[in-house]
Tab-separated table of C-alpha atoms in Angstrom:
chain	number	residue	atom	x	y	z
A	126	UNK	CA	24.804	25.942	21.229
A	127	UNK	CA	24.154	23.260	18.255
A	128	UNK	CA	20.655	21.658	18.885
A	129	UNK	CA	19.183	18.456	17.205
A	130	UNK	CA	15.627	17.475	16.936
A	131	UNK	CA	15.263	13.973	16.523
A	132	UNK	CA	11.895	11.570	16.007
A	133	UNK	CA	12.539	9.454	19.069
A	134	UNK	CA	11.270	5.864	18.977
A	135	UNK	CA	12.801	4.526	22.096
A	136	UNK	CA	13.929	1.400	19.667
A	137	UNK	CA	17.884	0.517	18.506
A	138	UNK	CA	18.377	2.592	15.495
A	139	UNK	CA	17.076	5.907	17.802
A	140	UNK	CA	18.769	5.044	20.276
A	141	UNK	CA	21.878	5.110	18.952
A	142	UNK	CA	21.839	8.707	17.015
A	143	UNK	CA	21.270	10.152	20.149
A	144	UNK	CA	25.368	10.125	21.244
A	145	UNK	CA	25.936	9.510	17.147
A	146	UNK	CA	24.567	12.962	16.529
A	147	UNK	CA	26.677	14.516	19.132
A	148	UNK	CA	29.981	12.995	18.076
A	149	UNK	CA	29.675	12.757	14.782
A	150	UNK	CA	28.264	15.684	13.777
A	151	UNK	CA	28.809	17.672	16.813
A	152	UNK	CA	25.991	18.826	17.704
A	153	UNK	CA	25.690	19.622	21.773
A	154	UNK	CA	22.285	19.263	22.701
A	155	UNK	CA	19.741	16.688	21.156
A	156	UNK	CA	16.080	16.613	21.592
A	157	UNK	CA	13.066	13.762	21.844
A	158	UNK	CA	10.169	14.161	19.889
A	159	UNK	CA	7.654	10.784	20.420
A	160	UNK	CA	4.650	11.765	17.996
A	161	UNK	CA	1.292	9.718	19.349
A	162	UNK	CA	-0.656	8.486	16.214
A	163	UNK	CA	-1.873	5.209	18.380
A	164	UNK	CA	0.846	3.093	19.215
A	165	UNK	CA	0.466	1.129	22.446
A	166	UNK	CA	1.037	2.783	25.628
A	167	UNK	CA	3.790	0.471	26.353
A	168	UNK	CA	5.761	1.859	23.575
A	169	UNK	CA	5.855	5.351	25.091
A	170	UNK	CA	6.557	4.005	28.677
A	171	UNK	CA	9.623	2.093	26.887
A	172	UNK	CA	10.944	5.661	25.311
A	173	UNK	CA	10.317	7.413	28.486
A	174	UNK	CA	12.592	5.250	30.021
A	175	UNK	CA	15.142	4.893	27.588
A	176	UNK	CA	15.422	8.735	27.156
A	177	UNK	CA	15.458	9.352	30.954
A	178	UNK	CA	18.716	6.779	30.855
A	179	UNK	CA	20.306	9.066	28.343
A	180	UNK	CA	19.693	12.298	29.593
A	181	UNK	CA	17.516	13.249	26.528
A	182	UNK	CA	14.511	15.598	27.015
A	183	UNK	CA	11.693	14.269	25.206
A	184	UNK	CA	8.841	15.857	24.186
A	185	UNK	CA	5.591	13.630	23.397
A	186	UNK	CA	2.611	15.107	20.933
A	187	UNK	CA	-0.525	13.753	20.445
A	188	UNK	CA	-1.787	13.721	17.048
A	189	UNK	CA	-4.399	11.243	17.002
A	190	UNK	CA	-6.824	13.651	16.381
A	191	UNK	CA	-5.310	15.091	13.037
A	192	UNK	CA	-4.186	11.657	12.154
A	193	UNK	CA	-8.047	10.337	12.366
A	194	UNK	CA	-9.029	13.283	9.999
A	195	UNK	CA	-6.645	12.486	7.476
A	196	UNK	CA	-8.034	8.606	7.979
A	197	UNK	CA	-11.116	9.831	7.093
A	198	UNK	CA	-10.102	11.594	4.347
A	199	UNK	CA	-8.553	8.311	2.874
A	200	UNK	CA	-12.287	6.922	3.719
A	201	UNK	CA	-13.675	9.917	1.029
A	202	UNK	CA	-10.769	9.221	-1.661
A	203	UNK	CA	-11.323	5.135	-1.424
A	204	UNK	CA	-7.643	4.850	-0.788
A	205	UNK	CA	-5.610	1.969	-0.699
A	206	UNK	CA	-2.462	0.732	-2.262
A	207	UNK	CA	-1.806	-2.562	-3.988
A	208	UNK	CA	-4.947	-3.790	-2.709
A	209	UNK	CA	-4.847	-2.693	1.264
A	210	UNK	CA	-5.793	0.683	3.519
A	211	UNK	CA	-2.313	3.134	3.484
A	212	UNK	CA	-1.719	2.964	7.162
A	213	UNK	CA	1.757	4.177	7.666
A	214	UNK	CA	2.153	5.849	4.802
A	215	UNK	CA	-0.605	8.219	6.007
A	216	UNK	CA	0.610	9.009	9.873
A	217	UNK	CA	4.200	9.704	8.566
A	218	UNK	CA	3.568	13.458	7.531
A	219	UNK	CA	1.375	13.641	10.429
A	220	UNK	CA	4.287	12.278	12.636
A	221	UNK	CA	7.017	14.502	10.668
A	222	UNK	CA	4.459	17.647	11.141
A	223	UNK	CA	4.665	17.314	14.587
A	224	UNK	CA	8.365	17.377	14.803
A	225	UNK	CA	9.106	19.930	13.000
A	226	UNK	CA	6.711	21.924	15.089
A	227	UNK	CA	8.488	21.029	17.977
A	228	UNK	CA	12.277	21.706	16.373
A	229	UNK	CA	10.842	25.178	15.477
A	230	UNK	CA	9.499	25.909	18.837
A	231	UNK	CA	12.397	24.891	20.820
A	232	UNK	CA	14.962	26.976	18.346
A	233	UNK	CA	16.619	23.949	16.846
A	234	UNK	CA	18.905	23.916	13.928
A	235	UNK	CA	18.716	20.744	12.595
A	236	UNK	CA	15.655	17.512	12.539
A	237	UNK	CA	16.836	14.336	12.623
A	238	UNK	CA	15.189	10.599	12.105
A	239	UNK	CA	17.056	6.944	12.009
A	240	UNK	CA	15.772	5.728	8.946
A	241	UNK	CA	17.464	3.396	6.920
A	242	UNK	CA	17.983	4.317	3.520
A	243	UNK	CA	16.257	1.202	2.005
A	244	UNK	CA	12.820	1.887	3.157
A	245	UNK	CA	9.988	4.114	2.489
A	246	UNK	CA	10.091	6.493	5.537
A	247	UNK	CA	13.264	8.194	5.205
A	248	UNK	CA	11.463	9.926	1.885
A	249	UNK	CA	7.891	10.501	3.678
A	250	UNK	CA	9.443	12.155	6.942
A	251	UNK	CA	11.938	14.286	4.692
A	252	UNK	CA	9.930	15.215	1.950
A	253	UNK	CA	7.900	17.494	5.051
A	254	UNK	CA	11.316	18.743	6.767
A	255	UNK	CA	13.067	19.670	3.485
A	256	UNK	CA	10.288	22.484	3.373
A	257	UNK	CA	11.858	24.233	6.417
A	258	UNK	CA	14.993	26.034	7.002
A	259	UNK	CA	16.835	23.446	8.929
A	260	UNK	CA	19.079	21.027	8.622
A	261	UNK	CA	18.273	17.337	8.003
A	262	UNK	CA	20.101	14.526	9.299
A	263	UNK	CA	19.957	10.508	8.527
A	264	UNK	CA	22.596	9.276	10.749
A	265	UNK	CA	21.879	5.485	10.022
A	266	UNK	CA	21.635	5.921	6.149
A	267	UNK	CA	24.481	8.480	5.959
A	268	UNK	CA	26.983	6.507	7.638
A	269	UNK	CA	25.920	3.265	6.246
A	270	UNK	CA	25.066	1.531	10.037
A	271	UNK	CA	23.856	-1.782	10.434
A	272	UNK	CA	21.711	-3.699	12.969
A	273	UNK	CA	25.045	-5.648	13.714
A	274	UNK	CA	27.224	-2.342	14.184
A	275	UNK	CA	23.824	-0.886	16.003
A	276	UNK	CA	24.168	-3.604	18.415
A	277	UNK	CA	27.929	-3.936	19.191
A	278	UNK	CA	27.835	-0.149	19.483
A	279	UNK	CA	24.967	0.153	21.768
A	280	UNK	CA	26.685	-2.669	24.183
A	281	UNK	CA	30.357	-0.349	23.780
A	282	UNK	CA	28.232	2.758	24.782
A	283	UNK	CA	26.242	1.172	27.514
A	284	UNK	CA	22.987	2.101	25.720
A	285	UNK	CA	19.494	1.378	27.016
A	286	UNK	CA	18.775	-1.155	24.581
A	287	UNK	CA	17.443	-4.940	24.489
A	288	UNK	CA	19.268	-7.275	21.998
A	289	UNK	CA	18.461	-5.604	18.730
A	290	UNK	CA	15.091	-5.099	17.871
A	291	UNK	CA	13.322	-6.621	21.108
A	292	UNK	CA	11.271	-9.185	18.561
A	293	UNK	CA	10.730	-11.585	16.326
A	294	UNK	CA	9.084	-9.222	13.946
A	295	UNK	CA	9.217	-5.557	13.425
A	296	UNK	CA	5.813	-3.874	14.040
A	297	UNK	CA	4.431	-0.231	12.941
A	298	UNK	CA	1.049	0.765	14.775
A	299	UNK	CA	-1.426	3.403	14.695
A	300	UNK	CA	-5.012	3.905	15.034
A	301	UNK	CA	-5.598	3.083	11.615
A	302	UNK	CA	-3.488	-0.136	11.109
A	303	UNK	CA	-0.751	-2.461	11.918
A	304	UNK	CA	1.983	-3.909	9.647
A	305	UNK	CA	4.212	-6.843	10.335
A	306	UNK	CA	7.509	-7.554	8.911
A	307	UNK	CA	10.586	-8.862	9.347
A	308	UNK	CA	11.983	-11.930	9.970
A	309	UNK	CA	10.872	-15.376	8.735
A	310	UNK	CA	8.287	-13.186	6.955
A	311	UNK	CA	10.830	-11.823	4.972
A	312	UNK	CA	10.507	-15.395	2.509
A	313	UNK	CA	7.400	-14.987	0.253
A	314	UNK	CA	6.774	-18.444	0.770
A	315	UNK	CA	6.845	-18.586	4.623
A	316	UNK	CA	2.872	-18.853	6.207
A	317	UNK	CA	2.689	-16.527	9.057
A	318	UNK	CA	1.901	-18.101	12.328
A	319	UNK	CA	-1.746	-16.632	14.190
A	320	UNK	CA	0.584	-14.738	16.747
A	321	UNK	CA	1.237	-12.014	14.682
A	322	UNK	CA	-1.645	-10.786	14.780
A	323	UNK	CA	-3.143	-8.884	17.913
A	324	UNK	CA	-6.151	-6.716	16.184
A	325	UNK	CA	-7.639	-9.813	14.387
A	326	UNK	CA	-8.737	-13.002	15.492
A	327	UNK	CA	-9.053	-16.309	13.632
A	328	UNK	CA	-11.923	-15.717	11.634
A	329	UNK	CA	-15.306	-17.481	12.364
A	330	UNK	CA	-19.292	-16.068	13.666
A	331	UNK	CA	-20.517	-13.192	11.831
A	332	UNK	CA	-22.371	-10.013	12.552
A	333	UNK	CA	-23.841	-7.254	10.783
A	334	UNK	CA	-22.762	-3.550	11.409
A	335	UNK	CA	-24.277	-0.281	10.067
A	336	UNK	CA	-22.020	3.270	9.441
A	337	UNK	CA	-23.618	5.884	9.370
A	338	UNK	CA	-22.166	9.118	6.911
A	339	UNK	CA	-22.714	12.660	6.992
A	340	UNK	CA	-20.699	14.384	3.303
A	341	UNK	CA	-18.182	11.340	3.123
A	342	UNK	CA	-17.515	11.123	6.666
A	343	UNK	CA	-18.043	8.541	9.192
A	344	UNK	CA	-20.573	9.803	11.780
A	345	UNK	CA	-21.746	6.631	13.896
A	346	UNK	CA	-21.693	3.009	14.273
A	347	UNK	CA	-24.871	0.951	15.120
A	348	UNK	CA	-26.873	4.150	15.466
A	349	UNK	CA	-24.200	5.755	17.799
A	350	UNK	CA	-22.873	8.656	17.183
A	351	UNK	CA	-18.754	8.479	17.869
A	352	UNK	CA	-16.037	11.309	17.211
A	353	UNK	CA	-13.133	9.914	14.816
A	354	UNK	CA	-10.258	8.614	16.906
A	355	UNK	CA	-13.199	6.654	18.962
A	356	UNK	CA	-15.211	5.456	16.214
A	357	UNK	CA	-11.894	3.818	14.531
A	358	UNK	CA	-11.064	2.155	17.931
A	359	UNK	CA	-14.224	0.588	18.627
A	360	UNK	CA	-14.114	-0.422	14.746
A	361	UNK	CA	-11.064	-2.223	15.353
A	362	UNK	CA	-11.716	-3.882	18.196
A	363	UNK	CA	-15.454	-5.073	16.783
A	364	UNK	CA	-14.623	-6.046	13.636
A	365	UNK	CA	-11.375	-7.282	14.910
A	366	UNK	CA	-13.029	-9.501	16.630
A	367	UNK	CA	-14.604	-11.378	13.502
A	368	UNK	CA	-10.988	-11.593	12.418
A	369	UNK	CA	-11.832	-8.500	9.851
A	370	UNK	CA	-9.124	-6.831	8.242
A	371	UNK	CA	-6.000	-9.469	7.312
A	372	UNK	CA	-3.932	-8.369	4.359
A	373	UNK	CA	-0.892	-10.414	3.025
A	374	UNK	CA	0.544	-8.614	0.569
A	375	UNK	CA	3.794	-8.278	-1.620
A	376	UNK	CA	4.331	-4.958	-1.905
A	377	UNK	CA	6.480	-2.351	-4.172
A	378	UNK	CA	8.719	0.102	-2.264
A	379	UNK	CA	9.111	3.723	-3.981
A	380	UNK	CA	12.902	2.711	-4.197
A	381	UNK	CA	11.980	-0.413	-6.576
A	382	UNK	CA	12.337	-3.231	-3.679
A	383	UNK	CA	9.815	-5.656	-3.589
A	384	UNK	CA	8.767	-6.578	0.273
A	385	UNK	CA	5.995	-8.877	2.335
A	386	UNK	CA	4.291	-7.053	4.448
A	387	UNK	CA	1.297	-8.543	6.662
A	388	UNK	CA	-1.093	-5.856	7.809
A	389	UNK	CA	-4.160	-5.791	10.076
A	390	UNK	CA	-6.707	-3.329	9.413
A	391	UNK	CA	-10.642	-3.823	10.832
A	392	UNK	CA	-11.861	-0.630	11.084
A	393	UNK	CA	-10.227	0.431	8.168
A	394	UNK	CA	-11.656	-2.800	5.761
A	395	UNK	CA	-15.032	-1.736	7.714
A	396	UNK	CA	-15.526	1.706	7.035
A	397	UNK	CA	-13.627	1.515	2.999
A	398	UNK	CA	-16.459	-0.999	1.789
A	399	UNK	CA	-19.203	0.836	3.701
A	400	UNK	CA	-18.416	4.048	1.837
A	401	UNK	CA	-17.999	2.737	-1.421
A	402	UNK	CA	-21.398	1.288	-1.222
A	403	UNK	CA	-22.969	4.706	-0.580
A	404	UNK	CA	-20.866	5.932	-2.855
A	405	UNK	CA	-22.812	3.381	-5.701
A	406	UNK	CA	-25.761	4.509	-4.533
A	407	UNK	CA	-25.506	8.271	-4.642
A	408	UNK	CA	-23.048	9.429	-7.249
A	409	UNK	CA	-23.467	9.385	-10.737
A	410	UNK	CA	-22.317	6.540	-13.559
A	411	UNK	CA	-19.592	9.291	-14.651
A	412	UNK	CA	-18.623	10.329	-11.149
A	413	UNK	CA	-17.590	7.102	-9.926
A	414	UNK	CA	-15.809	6.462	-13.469
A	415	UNK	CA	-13.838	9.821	-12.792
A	416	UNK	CA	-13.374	9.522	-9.598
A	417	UNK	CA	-11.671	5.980	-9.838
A	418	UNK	CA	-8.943	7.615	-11.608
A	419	UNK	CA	-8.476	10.159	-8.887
A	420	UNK	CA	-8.801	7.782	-5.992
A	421	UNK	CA	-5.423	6.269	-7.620
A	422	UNK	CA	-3.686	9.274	-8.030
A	423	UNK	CA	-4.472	10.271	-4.905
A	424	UNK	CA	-3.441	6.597	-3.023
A	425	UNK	CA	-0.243	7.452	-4.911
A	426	UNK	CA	0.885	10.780	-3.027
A	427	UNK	CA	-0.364	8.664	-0.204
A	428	UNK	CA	2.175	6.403	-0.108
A	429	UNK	CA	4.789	8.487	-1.050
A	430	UNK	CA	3.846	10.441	2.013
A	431	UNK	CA	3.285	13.602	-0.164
A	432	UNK	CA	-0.545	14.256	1.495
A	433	UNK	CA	0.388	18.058	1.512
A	434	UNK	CA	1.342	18.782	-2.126
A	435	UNK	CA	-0.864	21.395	-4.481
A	436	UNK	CA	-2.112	18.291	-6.338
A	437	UNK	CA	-3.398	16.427	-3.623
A	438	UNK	CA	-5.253	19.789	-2.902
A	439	UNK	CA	-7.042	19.888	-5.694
A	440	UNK	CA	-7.714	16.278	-5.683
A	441	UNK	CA	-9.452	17.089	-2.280
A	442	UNK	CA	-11.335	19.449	-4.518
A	443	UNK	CA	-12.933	17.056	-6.501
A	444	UNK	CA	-13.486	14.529	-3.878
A	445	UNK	CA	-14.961	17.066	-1.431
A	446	UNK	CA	-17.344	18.666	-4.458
A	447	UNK	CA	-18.377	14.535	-4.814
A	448	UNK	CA	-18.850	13.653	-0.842
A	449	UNK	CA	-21.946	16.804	-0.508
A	450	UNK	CA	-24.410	13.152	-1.292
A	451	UNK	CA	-22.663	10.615	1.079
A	452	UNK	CA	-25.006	10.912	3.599
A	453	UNK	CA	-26.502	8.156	4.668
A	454	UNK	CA	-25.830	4.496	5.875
A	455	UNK	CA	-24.471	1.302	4.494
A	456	UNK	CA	-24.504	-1.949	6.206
A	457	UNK	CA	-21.923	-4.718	6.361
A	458	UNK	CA	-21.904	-8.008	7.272
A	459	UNK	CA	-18.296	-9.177	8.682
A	460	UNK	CA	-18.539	-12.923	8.212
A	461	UNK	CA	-15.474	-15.536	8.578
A	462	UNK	CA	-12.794	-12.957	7.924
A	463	UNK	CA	-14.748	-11.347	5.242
A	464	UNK	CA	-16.748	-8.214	4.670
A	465	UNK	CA	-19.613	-7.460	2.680
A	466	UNK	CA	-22.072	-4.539	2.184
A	467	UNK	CA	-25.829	-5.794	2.532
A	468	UNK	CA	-27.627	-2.703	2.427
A	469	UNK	CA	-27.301	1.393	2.371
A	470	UNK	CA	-29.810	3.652	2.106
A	471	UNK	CA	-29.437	7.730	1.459
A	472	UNK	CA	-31.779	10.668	0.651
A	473	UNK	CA	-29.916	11.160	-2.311
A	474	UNK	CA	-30.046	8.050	-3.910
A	475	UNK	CA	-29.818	8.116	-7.735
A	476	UNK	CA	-31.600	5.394	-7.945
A	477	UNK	CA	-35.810	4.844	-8.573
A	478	UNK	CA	-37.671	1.353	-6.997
A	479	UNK	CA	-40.482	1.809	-9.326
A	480	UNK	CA	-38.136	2.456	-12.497
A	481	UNK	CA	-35.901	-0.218	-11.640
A	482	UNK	CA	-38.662	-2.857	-11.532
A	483	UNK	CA	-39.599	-5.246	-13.602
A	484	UNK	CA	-43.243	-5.124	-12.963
A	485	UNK	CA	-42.911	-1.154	-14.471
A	486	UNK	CA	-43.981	-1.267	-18.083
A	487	UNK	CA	-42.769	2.267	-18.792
A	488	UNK	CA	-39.733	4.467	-16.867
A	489	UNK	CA	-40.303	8.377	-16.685
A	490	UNK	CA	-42.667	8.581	-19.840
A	491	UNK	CA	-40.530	6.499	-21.904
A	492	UNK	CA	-41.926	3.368	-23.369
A	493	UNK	CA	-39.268	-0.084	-23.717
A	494	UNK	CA	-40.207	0.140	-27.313
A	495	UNK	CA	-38.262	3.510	-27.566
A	496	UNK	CA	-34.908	1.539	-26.406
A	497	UNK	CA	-35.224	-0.415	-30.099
A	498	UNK	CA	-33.590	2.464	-32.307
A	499	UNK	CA	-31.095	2.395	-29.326
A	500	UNK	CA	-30.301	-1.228	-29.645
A	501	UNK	CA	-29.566	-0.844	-33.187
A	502	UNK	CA	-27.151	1.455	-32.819
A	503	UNK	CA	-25.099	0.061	-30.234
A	504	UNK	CA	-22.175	-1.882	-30.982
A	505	UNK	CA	-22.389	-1.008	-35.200
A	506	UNK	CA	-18.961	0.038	-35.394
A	507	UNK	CA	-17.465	-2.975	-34.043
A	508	UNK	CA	-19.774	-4.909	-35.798
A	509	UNK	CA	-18.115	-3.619	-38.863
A	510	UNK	CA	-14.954	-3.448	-37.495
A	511	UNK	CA	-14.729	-7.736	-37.054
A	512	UNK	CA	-16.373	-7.664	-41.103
A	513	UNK	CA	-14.012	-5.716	-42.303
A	514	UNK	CA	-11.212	-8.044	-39.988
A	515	UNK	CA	-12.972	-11.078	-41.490
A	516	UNK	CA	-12.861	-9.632	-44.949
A	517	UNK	CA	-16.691	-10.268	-45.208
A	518	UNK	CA	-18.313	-8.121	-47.888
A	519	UNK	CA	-20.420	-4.823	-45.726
A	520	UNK	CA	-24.023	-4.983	-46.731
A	521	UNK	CA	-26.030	-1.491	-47.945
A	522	UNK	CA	-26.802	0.187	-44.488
A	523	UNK	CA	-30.446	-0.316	-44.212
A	524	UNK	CA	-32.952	2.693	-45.425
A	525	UNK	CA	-36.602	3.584	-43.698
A	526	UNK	CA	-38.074	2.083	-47.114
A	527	UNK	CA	-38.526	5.659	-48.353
A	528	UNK	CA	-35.639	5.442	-51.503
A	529	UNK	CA	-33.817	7.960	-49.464
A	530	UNK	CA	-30.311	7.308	-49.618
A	531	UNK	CA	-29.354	9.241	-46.343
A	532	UNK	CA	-27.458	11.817	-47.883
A	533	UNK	CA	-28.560	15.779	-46.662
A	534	UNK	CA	-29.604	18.026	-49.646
């Protein structure tokens, strides 16, 4: 017998492969796999129901846990993309993970998802499965549906679906964020109303919160010590709260469309400018240069949903070998939508009070005087770069009044 696992939403497009995948591609038995990286509770009582209409055994993980450490390890690499926290890019091999655990535990010989093949996940939930030895299957991309056909099909078949999409606006939520699209959003120049947000409200008091970090890692809030899935809740309902966390972006599919997406992100927006602050504090003028360039590359695989390749491994590497100093705290103060660090302080701070000062004639033994030959130096060759650009005659480079001419013998 011909078994099917397939990452069961409960929505239209799922809905539908369930008797698609059966007469279409004959395949006799079909299996549920709901992956819990967050979403409301409401959302798994609506795919409980739907799949105990149809007949389909579902099975329902919870990944929170692993989803929260790979959070956090987007918190160590600085990650964002075109200018906002990766949510869904970063619980899609988390979610795909999970499936094809399940597919490979119940003997299946084929994975399945209802992706369209415009979008982003379709690439991020295959590039995991296409490791494995089974099958995979895009019903919805491979035979071209759309919402329309979903919908007059679902009606034919009886289905246990609302009117499309059962919204306005198509939402994606986890623990770590919630986008928004769809819709009138769709036009560029089309301001969102306030009701599309839930996480956020409309930005106005302020407040001041501190994170606490042990190697990179978020350890406490406020001088309370939280575990991960926890500490990002309480995040996003705080901050949240101060109406922390809005993003509006355009943003650049891997398949070269252009899309609005609206995203709300507190704990997220919270706990990205808190590290970065200790991160100023206790690395290195070169190490945060570097590491800049890695944080991108990194964001990068991110999005593509590639978290588990070899070079995002040895990305880790570096990022891990950097985090052994972020330990410490860094305060922000969330203030009319906005967030701002205020202070951090850390054991290993590369930085000196008394050298720092202005009231400190010398720093470490060396006198201000000794920064003169320095100041010479710096900036010669473009200074005779924009001569020789201006066509201005070089003068004789200047001697210590000895007649040497600067030449070795």
């Amino acid at each position: 017998m011909a078994t099917v696992a397939l990452a069961f939403s409960g929505g239209l497009d799922t809905t539908v492969c369930v008797p698609l995948l059966k007469e279409e591609y004959g395949y006799d038995e079909v299996i549920g796999v709901n992956v819990d990286v967050g979403q409301p509770t409401e959302e798994f009582d609506e795919a409980e129901e739907t799949a105990e209409a149809l007949g389909l055994d579902l099975h329902v993980v919870d990944a929170k846990e692993e989803f929260a450490e790979l959070c956090f390890d987007a918190v160590k690499t600085n990650a964002t993309y075109q200018g906002y926290p990766l949510g869904t890019a970063l619980a899609r091999p988390v979610i795909a993970e999970a499936i094809l655990g399940v597919a490979e535990a119940e003997g299946c010989d084929a994975i399945a998802h209802g992706c369209t093949g415009k979008g982003n996940d379709q690439l991020r939930f295959e590039a995991v499965w296409r490791g494995s030895d089974l099958e995979v299957i895009a019903p919805v991309r491979e035979l071209g549906l759309t919402r329309e056909w979903e919908i007059e099909y679902a009606a034919e078949k009886d289905l246990p679906v609302e009117a499309g999409d059962g919204g306005v606006w198509s939402i994606d939520e986890n623990i770590w964020s919630r986008a928004v699209e769809g819709g009138k959003l769709e036009d560029p120049n089309y301001e969102p109303p306030e009701d599309i947000y839930e996480w956020t409200a409309e930005p106005e008091g302020e407040t001041t919160i501190e994170v606490a970090f042990e190697e990179g890692v978020p350890v406490a809030v406020d001088g309370e010590a939280m575990d991960p899935v926890p500490l990002i809740q309480h995040l996003n309902e705080y901050a949240g709260s101060y109406g922390i966390g809005r993003t509006d972006v355009m943003e650049d599919r891997m398949l070269g469309l252009k899309v609005r997406e609206n995203y709300e992100h507190p704990a997220a927006t919270v706990l990205l400018t808190a590290h970065r602050a200790l991160e100023d504090l206790v690395l290195t003028k070169n190490e945060r240069s570097f590491k800049q360039g890695i944080e991108q590359e990194w964001s990068e695989k991110a999005y593509q949903g590639l978290v588990f390749a070899p070079v995002v491994d040895a990305l880790d590497a570096f990022v891990d070998e950097t985090q052994d100093v972020v330990t410490g705290t860094a305060t922000v103060k969330v203030s009319g939508g906005n967030c701002r660090v205020v202070a951090r302080d850390s054991e290993y701070a590369v930085y000196s009070e008394e050298m720092a000062s202005f009231n400190t004639e010398d720093v470490a033994g060396i006198a201000q005087e000794d920064a003169t030959g320095v100041a010479k130096y710096h900036g010669l060759q473009e200074r005779l770069a924009n001569d020789v650009a201006a066509g201005v005659e070089r003068p004789e480079l200047a001697t210590d009044g000895s007649g040497d001419d600067g030449t070795d013998e």
